[in-house]
Amino acid sequence: MRLTKRIRAMAMAVAFFLVTTMAARAEEPDPGSMRVDAQVELQPNGDGTGHVVLDFSARDYNNVKTKFPNPFQFLRDFSSARADYEIADGAACRYDDATSAVIMDITEKGSMKNRGNGVWELRIQAGPEFVNQKSGPDGRTAFYFYEHGELVESIPYKGQLLYLLPPQAGSAEWDAANRVIRFQLPYTGRPGPSRLA
């Protein structure tokens, strides 16, 4: 899923707003910061279902909410710019006042690529650092990544990306050279020869 690139672009827009707010409120010594956490469930059909949480300090959260009263503004950076994937209908975004966070739920169609013979690949954009591969929630293979950096005018951000493979996935590996998560899924179609129409 191309969450990393999109989250970074969207976060930069928010960070630019935070910078201009901080400049106007110079009495606050500490710059704002943001935490980005995402969990992506990879589906057997090649789609990726993502749950993204953008955490802000209480002050920054109130400023962002005032500046962007409609949380769907955050989904604009997730629109598809290519023909080999798209964002499915039903994407949702909401403010969570209790946790000072923006919460998004998105499904990306065609997130992974079928390389044939049951082999699937998910390319991870440059930026996130691979942490480890282990058994995740409900026994599925999980790949953990950590990302941190600075956005506009030294606004720090950090976060975790978790990719959960389908339950029946096997032979999972992280190909660091190509920045690809690769795994195999058993064939579930009908037996016999294929026929094109």
mmCIF file with all atom_site columns, C-alpha atoms in Angstrom:
data_model
loop_
_atom_site.group_PDB
_atom_site.id
_atom_site.type_symbol
_atom_site.label_atom_id
_atom_site.label_alt_id
_atom_site.label_comp_id
_atom_site.label_asym_id
_atom_site.label_entity_id
_atom_site.label_seq_id
_atom_site.pdbx_PDB_ins_code
_atom_site.Cartn_x
_atom_site.Cartn_y
_atom_site.Cartn_z
_atom_site.occupancy
_atom_site.B_iso_or_equiv
_atom_site.pdbx_formal_charge
_atom_site.auth_seq_id
_atom_site.auth_comp_id
_atom_site.auth_asym_id
_atom_site.auth_atom_id
_atom_site.pdbx_PDB_model_num
ATOM 1   C CA . MET A 1 1   ? 0.000   0.000   0.000   1.00 0.00 ? 1   MET A CA 1
ATOM 2   C CA . ARG A 1 2   ? 1.310   3.416   -0.866  1.00 0.00 ? 2   ARG A CA 1
ATOM 3   C CA . LEU A 1 3   ? 0.350   4.820   2.526   1.00 0.00 ? 3   LEU A CA 1
ATOM 4   C CA . THR A 1 4   ? 3.810   6.121   3.358   1.00 0.00 ? 4   THR A CA 1
ATOM 5   C CA . LYS A 1 5   ? 4.077   8.498   0.416   1.00 0.00 ? 5   LYS A CA 1
ATOM 6   C CA . ARG A 1 6   ? 0.510   9.744   0.842   1.00 0.00 ? 6   ARG A CA 1
ATOM 7   C CA . ILE A 1 7   ? 0.698   10.125  4.602   1.00 0.00 ? 7   ILE A CA 1
ATOM 8   C CA . ARG A 1 8   ? 3.903   12.115  4.252   1.00 0.00 ? 8   ARG A CA 1
ATOM 9   C CA . ALA A 1 9   ? 2.339   14.449  1.657   1.00 0.00 ? 9   ALA A CA 1
ATOM 10  C CA . MET A 1 10  ? -0.774  14.945  3.757   1.00 0.00 ? 10  MET A CA 1
ATOM 11  C CA . ALA A 1 11  ? 1.257   15.409  6.934   1.00 0.00 ? 11  ALA A CA 1
ATOM 12  C CA . MET A 1 12  ? 3.359   18.090  5.259   1.00 0.00 ? 12  MET A CA 1
ATOM 13  C CA . ALA A 1 13  ? 0.221   20.107  4.516   1.00 0.00 ? 13  ALA A CA 1
ATOM 14  C CA . VAL A 1 14  ? -0.824  19.835  8.161   1.00 0.00 ? 14  VAL A CA 1
ATOM 15  C CA . ALA A 1 15  ? 2.703   20.631  9.343   1.00 0.00 ? 15  ALA A CA 1
ATOM 16  C CA . PHE A 1 16  ? 2.792   23.769  7.204   1.00 0.00 ? 16  PHE A CA 1
ATOM 17  C CA . PHE A 1 17  ? -0.350  24.924  8.981   1.00 0.00 ? 17  PHE A CA 1
ATOM 18  C CA . LEU A 1 18  ? 1.196   24.115  12.369  1.00 0.00 ? 18  LEU A CA 1
ATOM 19  C CA . VAL A 1 19  ? 4.327   26.114  11.486  1.00 0.00 ? 19  VAL A CA 1
ATOM 20  C CA . THR A 1 20  ? 2.332   29.212  10.590  1.00 0.00 ? 20  THR A CA 1
ATOM 21  C CA . THR A 1 21  ? 0.303   28.818  13.778  1.00 0.00 ? 21  THR A CA 1
ATOM 22  C CA . MET A 1 22  ? 3.448   28.506  15.877  1.00 0.00 ? 22  MET A CA 1
ATOM 23  C CA . ALA A 1 23  ? 5.000   31.560  14.269  1.00 0.00 ? 23  ALA A CA 1
ATOM 24  C CA . ALA A 1 24  ? 1.974   33.571  15.333  1.00 0.00 ? 24  ALA A CA 1
ATOM 25  C CA . ARG A 1 25  ? 2.182   32.126  18.845  1.00 0.00 ? 25  ARG A CA 1
ATOM 26  C CA . ALA A 1 26  ? 5.890   32.564  19.564  1.00 0.00 ? 26  ALA A CA 1
ATOM 27  C CA . GLU A 1 27  ? 5.328   32.337  23.328  1.00 0.00 ? 27  GLU A CA 1
ATOM 28  C CA . GLU A 1 28  ? 5.087   28.562  22.969  1.00 0.00 ? 28  GLU A CA 1
ATOM 29  C CA . PRO A 1 29  ? 8.677   27.268  23.175  1.00 0.00 ? 29  PRO A CA 1
ATOM 30  C CA . ASP A 1 30  ? 8.205   23.754  21.854  1.00 0.00 ? 30  ASP A CA 1
ATOM 31  C CA . PRO A 1 31  ? 7.299   23.094  18.238  1.00 0.00 ? 31  PRO A CA 1
ATOM 32  C CA . GLY A 1 32  ? 4.346   20.844  17.507  1.00 0.00 ? 32  GLY A CA 1
ATOM 33  C CA . SER A 1 33  ? 4.885   17.240  16.663  1.00 0.00 ? 33  SER A CA 1
ATOM 34  C CA . MET A 1 34  ? 2.844   14.461  15.190  1.00 0.00 ? 34  MET A CA 1
ATOM 35  C CA . ARG A 1 35  ? 2.681   10.673  15.443  1.00 0.00 ? 35  ARG A CA 1
ATOM 36  C CA . VAL A 1 36  ? 1.475   8.581   12.511  1.00 0.00 ? 36  VAL A CA 1
ATOM 37  C CA . ASP A 1 37  ? 0.472   4.965   13.075  1.00 0.00 ? 37  ASP A CA 1
ATOM 38  C CA . ALA A 1 38  ? -0.989  2.727   10.400  1.00 0.00 ? 38  ALA A CA 1
ATOM 39  C CA . GLN A 1 39  ? -2.147  -0.870  10.232  1.00 0.00 ? 39  GLN A CA 1
ATOM 40  C CA . VAL A 1 40  ? -2.718  -2.369  6.795   1.00 0.00 ? 40  VAL A CA 1
ATOM 41  C CA . GLU A 1 41  ? -4.460  -5.702  6.332   1.00 0.00 ? 41  GLU A CA 1
ATOM 42  C CA . LEU A 1 42  ? -3.471  -7.275  3.016   1.00 0.00 ? 42  LEU A CA 1
ATOM 43  C CA . GLN A 1 43  ? -6.376  -9.116  1.414   1.00 0.00 ? 43  GLN A CA 1
ATOM 44  C CA . PRO A 1 44  ? -6.179  -12.331 -0.676  1.00 0.00 ? 44  PRO A CA 1
ATOM 45  C CA . ASN A 1 45  ? -7.557  -10.429 -3.704  1.00 0.00 ? 45  ASN A CA 1
ATOM 46  C CA . GLY A 1 46  ? -4.654  -7.953  -3.737  1.00 0.00 ? 46  GLY A CA 1
ATOM 47  C CA . ASP A 1 47  ? -6.348  -5.084  -1.912  1.00 0.00 ? 47  ASP A CA 1
ATOM 48  C CA . GLY A 1 48  ? -5.045  -3.398  1.216   1.00 0.00 ? 48  GLY A CA 1
ATOM 49  C CA . THR A 1 49  ? -7.317  -2.150  4.005   1.00 0.00 ? 49  THR A CA 1
ATOM 50  C CA . GLY A 1 50  ? -5.675  0.567   6.061   1.00 0.00 ? 50  GLY A CA 1
ATOM 51  C CA . HIS A 1 51  ? -6.442  2.093   9.451   1.00 0.00 ? 51  HIS A CA 1
ATOM 52  C CA . VAL A 1 52  ? -4.413  5.294   9.941   1.00 0.00 ? 52  VAL A CA 1
ATOM 53  C CA . VAL A 1 53  ? -4.193  7.381   13.116  1.00 0.00 ? 53  VAL A CA 1
ATOM 54  C CA . LEU A 1 54  ? -2.649  10.874  13.149  1.00 0.00 ? 54  LEU A CA 1
ATOM 55  C CA . ASP A 1 55  ? -1.993  11.908  16.757  1.00 0.00 ? 55  ASP A CA 1
ATOM 56  C CA . PHE A 1 56  ? -1.471  15.566  17.712  1.00 0.00 ? 56  PHE A CA 1
ATOM 57  C CA . SER A 1 57  ? -0.824  17.423  20.926  1.00 0.00 ? 57  SER A CA 1
ATOM 58  C CA . ALA A 1 58  ? -4.062  18.836  22.369  1.00 0.00 ? 58  ALA A CA 1
ATOM 59  C CA . ARG A 1 59  ? -3.119  22.373  21.305  1.00 0.00 ? 59  ARG A CA 1
ATOM 60  C CA . ASP A 1 60  ? -2.165  21.385  17.775  1.00 0.00 ? 60  ASP A CA 1
ATOM 61  C CA . TYR A 1 61  ? -5.221  19.173  17.457  1.00 0.00 ? 61  TYR A CA 1
ATOM 62  C CA . ASN A 1 62  ? -7.547  22.057  18.263  1.00 0.00 ? 62  ASN A CA 1
ATOM 63  C CA . ASN A 1 63  ? -5.734  24.279  15.759  1.00 0.00 ? 63  ASN A CA 1
ATOM 64  C CA . VAL A 1 64  ? -5.889  21.659  13.015  1.00 0.00 ? 64  VAL A CA 1
ATOM 65  C CA . LYS A 1 65  ? -9.553  20.967  13.708  1.00 0.00 ? 65  LYS A CA 1
ATOM 66  C CA . THR A 1 66  ? -10.336 24.687  13.494  1.00 0.00 ? 66  THR A CA 1
ATOM 67  C CA . LYS A 1 67  ? -8.380  25.095  10.259  1.00 0.00 ? 67  LYS A CA 1
ATOM 68  C CA . PHE A 1 68  ? -9.812  21.925  8.666   1.00 0.00 ? 68  PHE A CA 1
ATOM 69  C CA . PRO A 1 69  ? -13.357 21.537  10.067  1.00 0.00 ? 69  PRO A CA 1
ATOM 70  C CA . ASN A 1 70  ? -14.171 18.777  7.585   1.00 0.00 ? 70  ASN A CA 1
ATOM 71  C CA . PRO A 1 71  ? -11.882 15.798  8.340   1.00 0.00 ? 71  PRO A CA 1
ATOM 72  C CA . PHE A 1 72  ? -12.397 14.432  4.821   1.00 0.00 ? 72  PHE A CA 1
ATOM 73  C CA . GLN A 1 73  ? -9.856  17.068  3.776   1.00 0.00 ? 73  GLN A CA 1
ATOM 74  C CA . PHE A 1 74  ? -7.205  14.559  4.899   1.00 0.00 ? 74  PHE A CA 1
ATOM 75  C CA . LEU A 1 75  ? -8.417  11.969  2.376   1.00 0.00 ? 75  LEU A CA 1
ATOM 76  C CA . ARG A 1 76  ? -7.652  14.168  -0.631  1.00 0.00 ? 76  ARG A CA 1
ATOM 77  C CA . ASP A 1 77  ? -3.983  13.175  -0.593  1.00 0.00 ? 77  ASP A CA 1
ATOM 78  C CA . PHE A 1 78  ? -4.985  9.529   -0.884  1.00 0.00 ? 78  PHE A CA 1
ATOM 79  C CA . SER A 1 79  ? -6.589  9.881   -4.312  1.00 0.00 ? 79  SER A CA 1
ATOM 80  C CA . SER A 1 80  ? -5.081  7.669   -6.982  1.00 0.00 ? 80  SER A CA 1
ATOM 81  C CA . ALA A 1 81  ? -2.727  9.174   -9.544  1.00 0.00 ? 81  ALA A CA 1
ATOM 82  C CA . ARG A 1 82  ? -2.052  5.910   -11.392 1.00 0.00 ? 82  ARG A CA 1
ATOM 83  C CA . ALA A 1 83  ? -4.102  3.368   -13.288 1.00 0.00 ? 83  ALA A CA 1
ATOM 84  C CA . ASP A 1 84  ? -2.978  0.214   -11.455 1.00 0.00 ? 84  ASP A CA 1
ATOM 85  C CA . TYR A 1 85  ? -4.668  0.961   -8.124  1.00 0.00 ? 85  TYR A CA 1
ATOM 86  C CA . GLU A 1 86  ? -7.531  3.026   -6.766  1.00 0.00 ? 86  GLU A CA 1
ATOM 87  C CA . ILE A 1 87  ? -9.156  4.012   -3.494  1.00 0.00 ? 87  ILE A CA 1
ATOM 88  C CA . ALA A 1 88  ? -12.400 2.112   -2.955  1.00 0.00 ? 88  ALA A CA 1
ATOM 89  C CA . ASP A 1 89  ? -15.684 3.805   -2.144  1.00 0.00 ? 89  ASP A CA 1
ATOM 90  C CA . GLY A 1 90  ? -16.441 4.051   1.539   1.00 0.00 ? 90  GLY A CA 1
ATOM 91  C CA . ALA A 1 91  ? -13.221 5.677   2.762   1.00 0.00 ? 91  ALA A CA 1
ATOM 92  C CA . ALA A 1 92  ? -13.845 7.339   6.105   1.00 0.00 ? 92  ALA A CA 1
ATOM 93  C CA . CYS A 1 93  ? -12.136 10.017  8.154   1.00 0.00 ? 93  CYS A CA 1
ATOM 94  C CA . ARG A 1 94  ? -13.112 11.450  11.530  1.00 0.00 ? 94  ARG A CA 1
ATOM 95  C CA . TYR A 1 95  ? -11.825 13.510  14.404  1.00 0.00 ? 95  TYR A CA 1
ATOM 96  C CA . ASP A 1 96  ? -11.456 11.746  17.748  1.00 0.00 ? 96  ASP A CA 1
ATOM 97  C CA . ASP A 1 97  ? -11.599 14.441  20.424  1.00 0.00 ? 97  ASP A CA 1
ATOM 98  C CA . ALA A 1 98  ? -10.862 11.973  23.232  1.00 0.00 ? 98  ALA A CA 1
ATOM 99  C CA . THR A 1 99  ? -7.425  11.110  21.806  1.00 0.00 ? 99  THR A CA 1
ATOM 100 C CA . SER A 1 100 ? -6.657  14.327  19.851  1.00 0.00 ? 100 SER A CA 1
ATOM 101 C CA . ALA A 1 101 ? -6.350  12.300  16.679  1.00 0.00 ? 101 ALA A CA 1
ATOM 102 C CA . VAL A 1 102 ? -7.536  12.096  13.093  1.00 0.00 ? 102 VAL A CA 1
ATOM 103 C CA . ILE A 1 103 ? -8.611  8.553   12.206  1.00 0.00 ? 103 ILE A CA 1
ATOM 104 C CA . MET A 1 104 ? -8.867  7.278   8.632   1.00 0.00 ? 104 MET A CA 1
ATOM 105 C CA . ASP A 1 105 ? -10.077 3.968   7.216   1.00 0.00 ? 105 ASP A CA 1
ATOM 106 C CA . ILE A 1 106 ? -9.158  3.365   3.586   1.00 0.00 ? 106 ILE A CA 1
ATOM 107 C CA . THR A 1 107 ? -9.188  0.435   1.166   1.00 0.00 ? 107 THR A CA 1
ATOM 108 C CA . GLU A 1 108 ? -6.782  0.544   -1.735  1.00 0.00 ? 108 GLU A CA 1
ATOM 109 C CA . LYS A 1 109 ? -7.765  -1.727  -4.631  1.00 0.00 ? 109 LYS A CA 1
ATOM 110 C CA . GLY A 1 110 ? -4.825  -3.346  -6.405  1.00 0.00 ? 110 GLY A CA 1
ATOM 111 C CA . SER A 1 111 ? -2.385  -2.543  -3.635  1.00 0.00 ? 111 SER A CA 1
ATOM 112 C CA . MET A 1 112 ? -0.362  -5.719  -4.230  1.00 0.00 ? 112 MET A CA 1
ATOM 113 C CA . LYS A 1 113 ? 0.855   -7.290  -7.425  1.00 0.00 ? 113 LYS A CA 1
ATOM 114 C CA . ASN A 1 114 ? 0.292   -10.939 -8.385  1.00 0.00 ? 114 ASN A CA 1
ATOM 115 C CA . ARG A 1 115 ? 3.574   -12.201 -9.865  1.00 0.00 ? 115 ARG A CA 1
ATOM 116 C CA . GLY A 1 116 ? 2.148   -15.588 -10.862 1.00 0.00 ? 116 GLY A CA 1
ATOM 117 C CA . ASN A 1 117 ? 2.332   -19.076 -9.358  1.00 0.00 ? 117 ASN A CA 1
ATOM 118 C CA . GLY A 1 118 ? 0.776   -17.802 -6.145  1.00 0.00 ? 118 GLY A CA 1
ATOM 119 C CA . VAL A 1 119 ? 3.478   -15.185 -5.476  1.00 0.00 ? 119 VAL A CA 1
ATOM 120 C CA . TRP A 1 120 ? 2.306   -11.744 -4.330  1.00 0.00 ? 120 TRP A CA 1
ATOM 121 C CA . GLU A 1 121 ? 4.368   -8.603  -3.745  1.00 0.00 ? 121 GLU A CA 1
ATOM 122 C CA . LEU A 1 122 ? 3.808   -5.318  -1.971  1.00 0.00 ? 122 LEU A CA 1
ATOM 123 C CA . ARG A 1 123 ? 6.307   -2.543  -2.675  1.00 0.00 ? 123 ARG A CA 1
ATOM 124 C CA . ILE A 1 124 ? 7.192   -0.308  0.269   1.00 0.00 ? 124 ILE A CA 1
ATOM 125 C CA . GLN A 1 125 ? 8.126   3.268   -0.626  1.00 0.00 ? 125 GLN A CA 1
ATOM 126 C CA . ALA A 1 126 ? 11.470  4.671   0.473   1.00 0.00 ? 126 ALA A CA 1
ATOM 127 C CA . GLY A 1 127 ? 11.452  6.037   4.012   1.00 0.00 ? 127 GLY A CA 1
ATOM 128 C CA . PRO A 1 128 ? 10.144  3.455   6.482   1.00 0.00 ? 128 PRO A CA 1
ATOM 129 C CA . GLU A 1 129 ? 12.791  1.312   8.175   1.00 0.00 ? 129 GLU A CA 1
ATOM 130 C CA . PHE A 1 130 ? 12.107  -2.416  8.366   1.00 0.00 ? 130 PHE A CA 1
ATOM 131 C CA . VAL A 1 131 ? 12.024  -3.472  12.031  1.00 0.00 ? 131 VAL A CA 1
ATOM 132 C CA . ASN A 1 132 ? 11.040  -7.125  12.030  1.00 0.00 ? 132 ASN A CA 1
ATOM 133 C CA . GLN A 1 133 ? 8.764   -9.870  10.805  1.00 0.00 ? 133 GLN A CA 1
ATOM 134 C CA . LYS A 1 134 ? 6.876   -11.935 13.347  1.00 0.00 ? 134 LYS A CA 1
ATOM 135 C CA . SER A 1 135 ? 3.562   -13.475 14.220  1.00 0.00 ? 135 SER A CA 1
ATOM 136 C CA . GLY A 1 136 ? 1.073   -10.648 14.635  1.00 0.00 ? 136 GLY A CA 1
ATOM 137 C CA . PRO A 1 137 ? -2.500  -10.431 15.856  1.00 0.00 ? 137 PRO A CA 1
ATOM 138 C CA . ASP A 1 138 ? -4.452  -13.677 15.466  1.00 0.00 ? 138 ASP A CA 1
ATOM 139 C CA . GLY A 1 139 ? -1.352  -15.562 14.312  1.00 0.00 ? 139 GLY A CA 1
ATOM 140 C CA . ARG A 1 140 ? -0.965  -13.887 10.928  1.00 0.00 ? 140 ARG A CA 1
ATOM 141 C CA . THR A 1 141 ? 2.484   -12.917 9.690   1.00 0.00 ? 141 THR A CA 1
ATOM 142 C CA . ALA A 1 142 ? 3.145   -9.257  10.381  1.00 0.00 ? 142 ALA A CA 1
ATOM 143 C CA . PHE A 1 143 ? 5.804   -6.896  9.027   1.00 0.00 ? 143 PHE A CA 1
ATOM 144 C CA . TYR A 1 144 ? 6.699   -3.941  11.235  1.00 0.00 ? 144 TYR A CA 1
ATOM 145 C CA . PHE A 1 145 ? 8.253   -0.711  9.983   1.00 0.00 ? 145 PHE A CA 1
ATOM 146 C CA . TYR A 1 146 ? 9.264   2.442   11.816  1.00 0.00 ? 146 TYR A CA 1
ATOM 147 C CA . GLU A 1 147 ? 9.322   5.880   10.258  1.00 0.00 ? 147 GLU A CA 1
ATOM 148 C CA . HIS A 1 148 ? 10.517  9.199   11.597  1.00 0.00 ? 148 HIS A CA 1
ATOM 149 C CA . GLY A 1 149 ? 11.725  12.484  10.261  1.00 0.00 ? 149 GLY A CA 1
ATOM 150 C CA . GLU A 1 150 ? 10.992  16.133  10.015  1.00 0.00 ? 150 GLU A CA 1
ATOM 151 C CA . LEU A 1 151 ? 8.404   17.890  7.943   1.00 0.00 ? 151 LEU A CA 1
ATOM 152 C CA . VAL A 1 152 ? 8.211   21.559  7.017   1.00 0.00 ? 152 VAL A CA 1
ATOM 153 C CA . GLU A 1 153 ? 10.307  23.808  9.297   1.00 0.00 ? 153 GLU A CA 1
ATOM 154 C CA . SER A 1 154 ? 11.579  20.962  11.491  1.00 0.00 ? 154 SER A CA 1
ATOM 155 C CA . ILE A 1 155 ? 8.224   19.592  12.665  1.00 0.00 ? 155 ILE A CA 1
ATOM 156 C CA . PRO A 1 156 ? 9.179   16.137  13.991  1.00 0.00 ? 156 PRO A CA 1
ATOM 157 C CA . TYR A 1 157 ? 7.028   13.121  13.273  1.00 0.00 ? 157 TYR A CA 1
ATOM 158 C CA . LYS A 1 158 ? 7.375   9.436   13.982  1.00 0.00 ? 158 LYS A CA 1
ATOM 159 C CA . GLY A 1 159 ? 5.255   6.380   13.669  1.00 0.00 ? 159 GLY A CA 1
ATOM 160 C CA . GLN A 1 160 ? 4.815   2.697   13.082  1.00 0.00 ? 160 GLN A CA 1
ATOM 161 C CA . LEU A 1 161 ? 3.513   0.884   10.017  1.00 0.00 ? 161 LEU A CA 1
ATOM 162 C CA . LEU A 1 162 ? 2.179   -2.640  10.454  1.00 0.00 ? 162 LEU A CA 1
ATOM 163 C CA . TYR A 1 163 ? 1.352   -4.856  7.470   1.00 0.00 ? 163 TYR A CA 1
ATOM 164 C CA . LEU A 1 164 ? -0.719  -7.982  8.212   1.00 0.00 ? 164 LEU A CA 1
ATOM 165 C CA . LEU A 1 165 ? -0.643  -10.754 5.629   1.00 0.00 ? 165 LEU A CA 1
ATOM 166 C CA . PRO A 1 166 ? -3.731  -12.821 4.774   1.00 0.00 ? 166 PRO A CA 1
ATOM 167 C CA . PRO A 1 167 ? -4.227  -15.764 7.175   1.00 0.00 ? 167 PRO A CA 1
ATOM 168 C CA . GLN A 1 168 ? -3.334  -18.370 4.530   1.00 0.00 ? 168 GLN A CA 1
ATOM 169 C CA . ALA A 1 169 ? -0.111  -16.620 3.394   1.00 0.00 ? 169 ALA A CA 1
ATOM 170 C CA . GLY A 1 170 ? 3.120   -18.602 3.482   1.00 0.00 ? 170 GLY A CA 1
ATOM 171 C CA . SER A 1 171 ? 6.801   -18.218 2.551   1.00 0.00 ? 171 SER A CA 1
ATOM 172 C CA . ALA A 1 172 ? 6.730   -14.587 3.684   1.00 0.00 ? 172 ALA A CA 1
ATOM 173 C CA . GLU A 1 173 ? 9.903   -12.538 3.352   1.00 0.00 ? 173 GLU A CA 1
ATOM 174 C CA . TRP A 1 174 ? 11.205  -8.981  3.312   1.00 0.00 ? 174 TRP A CA 1
ATOM 175 C CA . ASP A 1 175 ? 13.307  -8.327  0.199   1.00 0.00 ? 175 ASP A CA 1
ATOM 176 C CA . ALA A 1 176 ? 15.401  -5.388  1.411   1.00 0.00 ? 176 ALA A CA 1
ATOM 177 C CA . ALA A 1 177 ? 17.199  -4.864  -1.902  1.00 0.00 ? 177 ALA A CA 1
ATOM 178 C CA . ASN A 1 178 ? 13.941  -4.308  -3.783  1.00 0.00 ? 178 ASN A CA 1
ATOM 179 C CA . ARG A 1 179 ? 11.941  -2.988  -0.778  1.00 0.00 ? 179 ARG A CA 1
ATOM 180 C CA . VAL A 1 180 ? 9.246   -5.625  -1.308  1.00 0.00 ? 180 VAL A CA 1
ATOM 181 C CA . ILE A 1 181 ? 7.171   -7.765  1.020   1.00 0.00 ? 181 ILE A CA 1
ATOM 182 C CA . ARG A 1 182 ? 6.763   -11.090 -0.800  1.00 0.00 ? 182 ARG A CA 1
ATOM 183 C CA . PHE A 1 183 ? 4.592   -14.077 0.099   1.00 0.00 ? 183 PHE A CA 1
ATOM 184 C CA . GLN A 1 184 ? 2.639   -16.954 -1.404  1.00 0.00 ? 184 GLN A CA 1
ATOM 185 C CA . LEU A 1 185 ? -1.059  -17.682 -1.366  1.00 0.00 ? 185 LEU A CA 1
ATOM 186 C CA . PRO A 1 186 ? -2.573  -21.057 -2.244  1.00 0.00 ? 186 PRO A CA 1
ATOM 187 C CA . TYR A 1 187 ? -4.539  -21.228 -5.473  1.00 0.00 ? 187 TYR A CA 1
ATOM 188 C CA . THR A 1 188 ? -8.269  -21.138 -4.727  1.00 0.00 ? 188 THR A CA 1
ATOM 189 C CA . GLY A 1 189 ? -9.730  -21.222 -8.246  1.00 0.00 ? 189 GLY A CA 1
ATOM 190 C CA . ARG A 1 190 ? -11.270 -24.091 -10.153 1.00 0.00 ? 190 ARG A CA 1
ATOM 191 C CA . PRO A 1 191 ? -9.131  -26.941 -11.475 1.00 0.00 ? 191 PRO A CA 1
ATOM 192 C CA . GLY A 1 192 ? -8.592  -27.335 -15.192 1.00 0.00 ? 192 GLY A CA 1
ATOM 193 C CA . PRO A 1 193 ? -7.322  -25.113 -18.008 1.00 0.00 ? 193 PRO A CA 1
ATOM 194 C CA . SER A 1 194 ? -8.070  -21.416 -18.176 1.00 0.00 ? 194 SER A CA 1
ATOM 195 C CA . ARG A 1 195 ? -10.141 -20.027 -21.028 1.00 0.00 ? 195 ARG A CA 1
ATOM 196 C CA . LEU A 1 196 ? -10.093 -16.401 -22.137 1.00 0.00 ? 196 LEU A CA 1
ATOM 197 C CA . ALA A 1 197 ? -13.245 -14.799 -23.471 1.00 0.00 ? 197 ALA A CA 1
#
